[in-house]
Coordinates of C-alpha atoms in Angstrom, one line a residue:
X1 CA 29.3 -3.0 39.8
X2 CA 30.3 -5.8 37.5
X3 CA 28.2 -9.0 37.8
X4 CA 30.2 -12.2 38.3
X5 CA 29.5 -15.8 39.5
X6 CA 31.6 -16.0 42.7
X7 CA 33.7 -14.0 45.0
X8 CA 36.1 -16.1 47.0
X9 CA 37.5 -14.2 50.0
X10 CA 40.6 -15.6 51.8
X11 CA 42.9 -14.9 54.6
X12 CA 45.8 -15.8 52.3
X13 CA 45.9 -16.4 48.5
X14 CA 48.9 -18.5 47.5
X15 CA 49.3 -18.1 43.7
X16 CA 52.0 -20.7 43.0
X17 CA 52.8 -18.7 39.8
X18 CA 56.5 -18.2 38.9
X19 CA 57.1 -15.5 41.5
X20 CA 54.8 -17.4 43.9
X21 CA 53.0 -14.5 45.5
X22 CA 51.4 -14.9 49.0
X23 CA 48.6 -12.3 49.2
X24 CA 46.9 -11.5 52.5
X25 CA 43.2 -10.6 52.7
X26 CA 42.7 -11.0 48.9
X27 CA 39.8 -12.4 46.9
X28 CA 39.3 -14.3 43.7
X29 CA 36.7 -13.0 41.2
X30 CA 35.2 -16.0 39.3
X31 CA 33.3 -15.7 36.1
X32 CA 32.4 -18.3 33.4
X33 CA 34.5 -21.0 35.2
X34 CA 37.7 -18.8 35.1
X35 CA 39.5 -16.5 37.4
X36 CA 38.7 -13.0 36.3
X37 CA 40.9 -11.2 38.8
X38 CA 42.8 -11.4 42.1
X39 CA 42.6 -8.3 44.2
X40 CA 42.4 -7.0 47.8
X41 CA 39.1 -8.0 49.4
X42 CA 37.8 -4.4 50.0
X43 CA 38.4 -3.6 46.4
X44 CA 36.7 -6.8 45.2
X45 CA 33.6 -6.0 47.3
X46 CA 33.4 -2.6 45.8
X47 CA 34.0 -3.7 42.2
X48 CA 32.0 -6.9 41.8
X49 CA 28.5 -8.1 42.5
X50 CA 28.6 -11.9 42.9
X51 CA 25.8 -14.4 42.7
X52 CA 27.6 -16.2 45.6
X53 CA 30.3 -15.2 48.0
X54 CA 32.5 -17.6 50.1
X55 CA 34.4 -16.3 53.1
X56 CA 37.5 -18.3 53.9
X57 CA 38.5 -16.0 56.8
X58 CA 41.0 -18.4 58.4
X59 CA 42.0 -20.2 55.2
X60 CA 44.8 -20.4 52.6
X61 CA 43.3 -20.5 49.1
X62 CA 45.7 -22.0 46.6
X63 CA 45.8 -24.0 43.3
X64 CA 44.6 -27.6 43.7
X65 CA 47.3 -30.3 43.7
X66 CA 48.2 -32.1 40.5
X67 CA 49.1 -35.8 41.2
X68 CA 51.4 -36.4 38.3
X69 CA 51.6 -40.2 38.5
X70 CA 48.9 -42.6 39.7
X71 CA 47.4 -46.0 39.3
X72 CA 44.1 -45.1 40.7
X73 CA 42.1 -48.4 40.8
X74 CA 45.0 -50.0 42.6
X75 CA 43.4 -48.4 45.7
X76 CA 41.6 -51.7 46.0
X77 CA 45.0 -53.4 46.5
X78 CA 46.1 -51.0 49.3
X79 CA 47.9 -53.0 52.0
X80 CA 47.7 -56.3 50.0
X81 CA 51.5 -56.7 49.7
X82 CA 53.7 -54.6 51.8
X83 CA 57.4 -54.5 52.9
X84 CA 58.7 -56.1 49.6
X85 CA 61.3 -55.2 47.0
X86 CA 59.9 -53.8 43.7
X87 CA 60.3 -56.9 41.5
X88 CA 59.1 -59.3 44.2
X89 CA 56.2 -57.0 44.9
X90 CA 55.3 -56.8 41.2
X91 CA 56.0 -60.4 40.0
X92 CA 54.8 -62.4 42.9
X93 CA 51.9 -60.3 44.3
X94 CA 50.6 -57.3 42.3
X95 CA 50.6 -58.8 38.8
X96 CA 48.9 -62.0 39.9
X97 CA 46.3 -60.0 41.8
X98 CA 45.7 -57.9 38.7
X99 CA 45.5 -61.0 36.5
X100 CA 42.7 -62.3 38.7
X101 CA 40.7 -59.1 39.5
X102 CA 41.2 -56.3 37.0
X103 CA 38.0 -55.6 35.1
X104 CA 35.8 -52.7 33.9
X105 CA 33.9 -52.9 37.2
X106 CA 37.0 -53.1 39.4
X107 CA 38.7 -50.1 37.6
X108 CA 35.5 -48.0 37.9
X109 CA 34.9 -48.7 41.6
X110 CA 38.6 -48.4 42.5
X111 CA 39.0 -45.2 40.5
X112 CA 36.0 -43.6 42.3
X113 CA 37.4 -44.6 45.7
X114 CA 40.7 -43.0 44.7
X115 CA 39.1 -39.9 43.4
X116 CA 37.2 -39.4 46.6
X117 CA 40.4 -39.7 48.6
X118 CA 42.2 -37.3 46.3
X119 CA 39.4 -34.7 46.4
X120 CA 39.4 -34.8 50.2
X121 CA 43.1 -34.0 50.2
X122 CA 42.9 -31.2 47.7
X123 CA 43.9 -32.9 44.4
X124 CA 42.1 -31.5 41.4
X125 CA 44.0 -33.3 38.6
X126 CA 45.7 -36.6 38.2
X127 CA 47.8 -38.4 35.6
X128 CA 46.9 -42.1 35.6
X129 CA 48.3 -45.2 34.0
X130 CA 46.1 -48.4 34.0
X131 CA 43.7 -50.5 32.1
X132 CA 40.0 -50.1 31.1
X133 CA 40.5 -46.5 30.3
X134 CA 36.8 -45.8 29.8
X135 CA 36.0 -46.8 33.3
X136 CA 38.5 -44.3 34.7
X137 CA 37.2 -41.6 32.3
X138 CA 33.6 -42.3 33.4
X139 CA 34.6 -42.1 37.0
X140 CA 36.3 -38.7 36.4
X141 CA 33.3 -37.4 34.6
X142 CA 31.2 -38.2 37.7
X143 CA 33.7 -36.9 40.2
X144 CA 34.3 -33.7 38.3
X145 CA 38.1 -33.9 38.4
X146 CA 40.6 -33.1 35.6
X147 CA 42.0 -36.4 34.3
X148 CA 45.0 -37.3 32.2
X149 CA 44.4 -40.9 31.4
X150 CA 47.4 -42.9 30.1
X151 CA 46.6 -45.2 27.3
X152 CA 48.6 -48.2 28.5
X153 CA 50.8 -50.1 26.0
X154 CA 52.5 -53.3 27.3
X155 CA 53.7 -56.5 25.6
X156 CA 51.8 -58.6 28.2
X157 CA 48.3 -60.0 27.7
X158 CA 45.7 -58.8 30.3
X159 CA 42.0 -58.9 30.8
X160 CA 42.0 -55.5 29.0
X161 CA 43.9 -56.5 25.8
X162 CA 45.5 -59.8 24.6
X163 CA 48.0 -58.4 22.1
X164 CA 50.1 -55.3 21.7
X165 CA 48.2 -54.5 18.5
X166 CA 44.9 -54.5 20.6
X167 CA 46.4 -52.1 23.1
X168 CA 47.3 -49.7 20.3
X169 CA 43.8 -50.1 18.7
X170 CA 42.1 -49.3 22.0
X171 CA 44.4 -46.4 22.6
X172 CA 43.4 -44.8 19.3
X173 CA 39.8 -45.5 19.9
X174 CA 40.0 -43.9 23.4
X175 CA 41.8 -40.8 22.0
X176 CA 39.2 -40.3 19.3
X177 CA 36.4 -40.5 21.9
X178 CA 37.8 -38.0 24.3
X179 CA 39.9 -35.6 22.2
X180 CA 37.4 -32.8 22.6
X181 CA 36.6 -33.3 26.3
X182 CA 37.1 -30.3 28.5
X183 CA 38.5 -32.1 31.5
X184 CA 39.7 -35.5 30.2
X185 CA 42.9 -35.8 28.2
X186 CA 44.5 -38.9 26.7
X187 CA 48.2 -39.5 27.0
X188 CA 50.3 -42.4 25.8
X189 CA 51.6 -44.7 28.5
X190 CA 54.0 -47.5 27.5
X191 CA 54.6 -49.3 30.8
X192 CA 58.4 -49.5 30.8
X193 CA 61.4 -50.4 28.6
X194 CA 61.4 -53.9 30.2
X195 CA 57.7 -54.6 29.3
X196 CA 57.6 -52.9 25.9
X197 CA 59.9 -53.9 23.0
X198 CA 61.9 -51.2 21.2
X199 CA 59.8 -51.8 18.1
X200 CA 56.6 -51.0 20.0
X201 CA 58.2 -48.0 21.7
X202 CA 59.0 -46.7 18.2
X203 CA 55.3 -47.2 17.4
X204 CA 54.4 -45.2 20.5
X205 CA 56.7 -42.4 19.4
X206 CA 55.1 -42.3 16.0
X207 CA 51.6 -42.2 17.5
X208 CA 52.6 -39.5 19.9
X209 CA 54.0 -37.4 17.1
X210 CA 50.9 -37.9 14.9
X211 CA 48.4 -36.9 17.6
X212 CA 50.7 -34.5 19.6
X213 CA 50.4 -36.5 22.8
X214 CA 52.4 -36.6 26.0
X215 CA 54.1 -39.9 26.7
X216 CA 54.4 -41.4 30.3
X217 CA 56.7 -44.2 31.1
X218 CA 58.2 -45.8 34.2
X219 CA 61.9 -45.2 33.7
X220 CA 65.1 -46.2 35.6
X221 CA 63.0 -46.9 38.7
X222 CA 65.3 -49.5 40.3
X223 CA 68.8 -51.0 40.0
X224 CA 67.4 -54.3 38.7
X225 CA 65.9 -52.4 35.7
X226 CA 69.3 -51.0 34.8
X227 CA 71.0 -54.3 35.2
X228 CA 68.5 -56.1 33.0
X229 CA 68.8 -53.5 30.3
X230 CA 72.6 -53.5 30.3
X231 CA 72.7 -57.3 30.2
X232 CA 70.3 -57.6 27.4
X233 CA 71.0 -54.5 25.3
X234 CA 74.3 -53.1 26.5
X235 CA 72.6 -49.8 27.1
X236 CA 70.7 -48.0 29.9
X237 CA 66.9 -47.5 29.4
X238 CA 67.2 -43.8 29.0
X239 CA 69.8 -44.2 26.3
X240 CA 67.5 -46.7 24.4
X241 CA 64.7 -44.2 24.5
X242 CA 67.0 -41.4 23.4
X243 CA 68.2 -43.4 20.5
X244 CA 64.7 -43.5 19.0
X245 CA 64.0 -39.8 19.7
X246 CA 61.5 -40.3 22.5
X247 CA 63.4 -38.2 25.1
X248 CA 62.0 -34.7 24.7
X249 CA 59.8 -32.1 26.6
X250 CA 56.8 -34.3 25.6
X251 CA 58.2 -37.2 27.7
X252 CA 57.1 -37.7 31.3
X253 CA 59.7 -39.9 32.8
X254 CA 58.4 -41.4 36.0
X255 CA 60.7 -42.2 39.0
X256 CA 64.2 -41.7 37.5
X257 CA 65.9 -42.9 40.7
X258 CA 69.0 -44.3 38.9
X259 CA 70.8 -41.5 37.1
X260 CA 74.5 -41.4 36.2
X261 CA 76.6 -38.8 34.4
X262 CA 75.7 -40.0 30.9
X263 CA 72.0 -39.8 31.9
X264 CA 72.4 -36.2 33.2
X265 CA 74.0 -35.2 29.9
X266 CA 71.0 -36.6 27.9
X267 CA 68.5 -35.0 30.3
X268 CA 70.2 -31.6 30.1
X269 CA 70.1 -31.6 26.3
X270 CA 66.5 -33.0 25.9
X271 CA 64.6 -31.5 28.9
X272 CA 62.0 -34.2 29.5
X273 CA 59.6 -33.8 32.5
X274 CA 60.4 -36.0 35.5
X275 CA 57.9 -37.2 38.1
X276 CA 59.3 -37.7 41.6
X277 CA 57.4 -40.3 43.7
X278 CA 59.5 -40.3 46.9
X279 CA 57.3 -42.3 49.2
X280 CA 56.7 -45.2 46.8
X281 CA 60.4 -45.2 45.9
X282 CA 61.4 -45.3 49.6
X283 CA 58.9 -48.0 50.5
X284 CA 60.1 -50.3 47.7
X285 CA 63.7 -49.3 48.2
X286 CA 63.9 -48.3 44.5
X287 CA 66.4 -45.5 45.0
X288 CA 66.4 -41.7 45.2
X289 CA 65.6 -39.2 42.5
X290 CA 68.2 -36.4 42.5
X291 CA 65.7 -33.6 42.4
X292 CA 68.0 -30.7 43.3
X293 CA 70.5 -31.5 40.6
X294 CA 67.8 -32.0 38.0
X295 CA 66.2 -28.7 38.9
X296 CA 69.5 -26.8 38.7
X297 CA 69.9 -28.2 35.1
X298 CA 66.6 -26.6 34.2
X299 CA 64.5 -29.8 34.1
X300 CA 60.9 -29.7 35.2
X301 CA 60.2 -32.0 38.2
X302 CA 56.7 -32.7 39.2
X303 CA 55.3 -34.8 42.1
X304 CA 53.3 -38.0 42.2
X305 CA 52.1 -40.5 44.8
X306 CA 52.2 -43.6 42.5
X307 CA 49.5 -46.1 43.3
X308 CA 48.1 -46.7 46.8
X309 CA 49.3 -50.3 46.6
X310 CA 52.9 -49.0 46.9
X311 CA 52.6 -45.8 48.9
X312 CA 49.9 -46.5 50.6
X313 CA 47.9 -43.3 50.1
X314 CA 47.2 -40.6 47.6
X315 CA 48.1 -37.7 50.0
X316 CA 50.0 -34.9 48.3
X317 CA 50.6 -33.2 51.6
X318 CA 52.6 -36.2 52.8
X319 CA 54.4 -36.4 49.4
X320 CA 55.4 -32.8 49.6
X321 CA 56.8 -33.1 53.2
X322 CA 58.7 -36.3 52.3
X323 CA 60.1 -34.7 49.1
X324 CA 61.3 -31.7 51.1
X325 CA 63.0 -33.7 53.9
X326 CA 64.5 -36.2 51.5
X327 CA 65.8 -33.5 49.3
X328 CA 67.6 -31.9 52.2
X329 CA 69.1 -35.2 53.5
X330 CA 70.3 -36.3 50.0
X331 CA 72.1 -33.1 49.3
X332 CA 73.1 -32.4 53.0
X333 CA 71.7 -28.9 52.3
X334 CA 68.8 -27.5 54.4
X335 CA 68.1 -25.0 51.6
X336 CA 67.5 -27.7 49.1
X337 CA 63.9 -28.7 48.3
X338 CA 62.5 -25.7 50.0
X339 CA 58.8 -25.4 50.9
X340 CA 58.1 -23.1 48.0
X341 CA 59.9 -25.4 45.5
X342 CA 58.0 -28.6 46.6
X343 CA 54.7 -26.7 46.6
X344 CA 55.4 -25.8 43.0
X345 CA 56.3 -29.4 42.2
X346 CA 52.8 -30.3 43.4
X347 CA 51.0 -27.6 41.5
X348 CA 52.5 -25.6 38.6
X349 CA 55.2 -28.1 37.7
X350 CA 52.6 -30.8 37.4
X351 CA 50.6 -28.7 35.1
X352 CA 53.8 -28.0 33.0
X353 CA 54.5 -31.7 32.8
X354 CA 51.0 -32.4 31.5
X355 CA 51.0 -29.4 29.1
X356 CA 48.1 -27.7 30.9
X357 CA 50.0 -24.8 32.7
X358 CA 48.1 -22.3 30.5
X359 CA 44.9 -23.7 32.1
X360 CA 45.7 -24.6 35.7
X361 CA 48.4 -25.1 38.2
X362 CA 48.5 -21.5 39.5
X363 CA 46.1 -18.8 40.4
X364 CA 46.2 -16.2 37.7
X365 CA 43.6 -14.1 35.8
X366 CA 42.5 -16.1 32.8
X367 CA 43.1 -19.5 34.2
X368 CA 40.5 -22.0 35.2
X369 CA 38.8 -21.7 38.6
X370 CA 40.7 -24.7 40.1
X371 CA 41.5 -24.0 43.7
X372 CA 41.3 -25.4 47.2
X373 CA 40.8 -23.9 50.7
X374 CA 42.8 -25.1 53.6
X375 CA 41.7 -24.1 57.1
X376 CA 44.8 -22.9 59.0
X377 CA 43.0 -22.1 62.2
X378 CA 43.7 -25.5 63.7
X379 CA 45.9 -26.7 66.6
X380 CA 48.2 -28.4 64.2
X381 CA 48.9 -25.3 62.2
X382 CA 49.0 -22.4 64.7
X383 CA 50.5 -20.0 64.9
X384 CA 51.1 -19.2 61.2
X385 CA 54.2 -17.2 60.4
X386 CA 54.7 -18.3 56.8
X387 CA 51.7 -20.0 55.1
X388 CA 53.7 -21.8 52.5
X389 CA 56.1 -23.4 55.0
X390 CA 53.1 -24.3 57.3
X391 CA 51.3 -26.0 54.4
X392 CA 54.3 -28.1 53.4
X393 CA 55.8 -28.9 56.8
X394 CA 52.8 -29.0 59.2
X395 CA 49.4 -29.3 57.5
X396 CA 47.5 -32.6 57.5
X397 CA 45.2 -33.4 54.6
X398 CA 42.0 -33.2 56.6
X399 CA 42.4 -29.4 56.9
X400 CA 41.3 -29.1 53.2
X401 CA 37.7 -27.9 53.6
X402 CA 36.7 -27.0 50.0
X403 CA 37.8 -28.0 46.5
X404 CA 36.7 -26.3 43.3
X405 CA 37.5 -27.5 39.7
X406 CA 36.5 -25.5 36.6
X407 CA 34.2 -23.3 38.8
X408 CA 32.4 -26.3 40.3
X409 CA 32.6 -27.2 43.9
X410 CA 33.6 -30.8 44.5
X411 CA 34.1 -30.6 48.3
X412 CA 32.2 -28.3 50.6
X413 CA 33.2 -28.1 54.3
X414 CA 34.7 -31.6 54.0
X415 CA 31.6 -33.0 52.4
X416 CA 31.9 -34.7 48.9
X417 CA 29.5 -32.9 46.6
X418 CA 29.8 -35.2 43.5
X419 CA 30.4 -38.6 45.1
X420 CA 28.5 -40.7 47.6
X421 CA 30.8 -41.5 50.5
X422 CA 28.5 -44.2 52.0
X423 CA 28.3 -46.0 48.7
X424 CA 32.0 -45.9 48.1
X425 CA 32.7 -47.4 51.6
X426 CA 30.2 -50.2 50.9
X427 CA 31.8 -51.1 47.6
X428 CA 35.3 -51.0 49.2
X429 CA 34.1 -53.7 51.6
X430 CA 32.7 -55.8 48.8
X431 CA 36.0 -55.7 47.0
X432 CA 37.9 -56.5 50.2
X433 CA 35.9 -59.7 50.7
X434 CA 36.5 -60.8 47.1
X435 CA 40.2 -60.1 46.9
X436 CA 40.9 -61.5 50.4
X437 CA 39.2 -64.8 49.5

């Protein structure tokens, strides 16, 4: 018998690979932080001798979720400003609160709180855009998650940087510090076309090309953004980015709720990645991303929650369900945004957007041991006819019992293994008192 580290036995293994197999009574063989094989449980027990075995006899085991757009430390602003239009929400509430409170300490504490929430709902990787990058990276190191940390560029002074040149300098410094890190990856994150000049967007493009980095940007999120761009430049934001060569498979365009025929033509030619954030877009009445049409054009669409200040949670189960229902209503087609499609948006498509689909996003031999276990033997999810449909349409996040990243267990029987829940709750109350006053 071959000696390995772990055998993970499951009622169902949902691979989320391209053909999206659902395997009943199968096991994962784990060795050196990677999936060695996926095979029927009786065969696994005969072939391998594991240091440890886990029996998820009533569970679905599947890839962990990839939250492709977040502002993690905004968890501390959850519920601070609700029921507002996007620009009112930003200009009159969120940006003033950030101006007063954003700091290294706030970002670290808020990021840890967010990571605890994400782990508890099965998220193993996130793509963040915020300030004080080291604080988020340090929190991710402690939590054990995979982190794509956007190096924010914005033509607005903040507590993090006073000039655009300083943002660029800090971005390069952060990249150099973490470029060899196994779980933390730097990306470029110009905030938007309305907060970053075209000259600085060209600098972003040059830096992305030099270091071969992905670029995240809020793009065509709301009607007011289009109106402002047309009034000032006579062009839509996507066209402005296309003119400088930024629209490519290395671009991660976040939101994209405002798309016309000219935009579709650009997108079809250039094939950027798009992150759909349905709950945030609906809450701020920003518009609807035409996911079905984008997918039919061969464009990769991933799923993100946005920040908890505008959602108000980091729950990928809720995001999947909303994306599925919204996709059907928008197209008037019950077959659109199927359960299998939105599950892939939350897993493999997110990995593709971030350029890590060779590492994670699906359960396949050779990929990292990144997976979650969902207990399906609960009142809310019985009886089970089709596990994928049940996960997307009926499963609440508290049925995630176990989370593994890179062969390390971050959640065991609903207990956080790398973070102190009591300490996080105490710090959340400290911040509430500060911000409320």
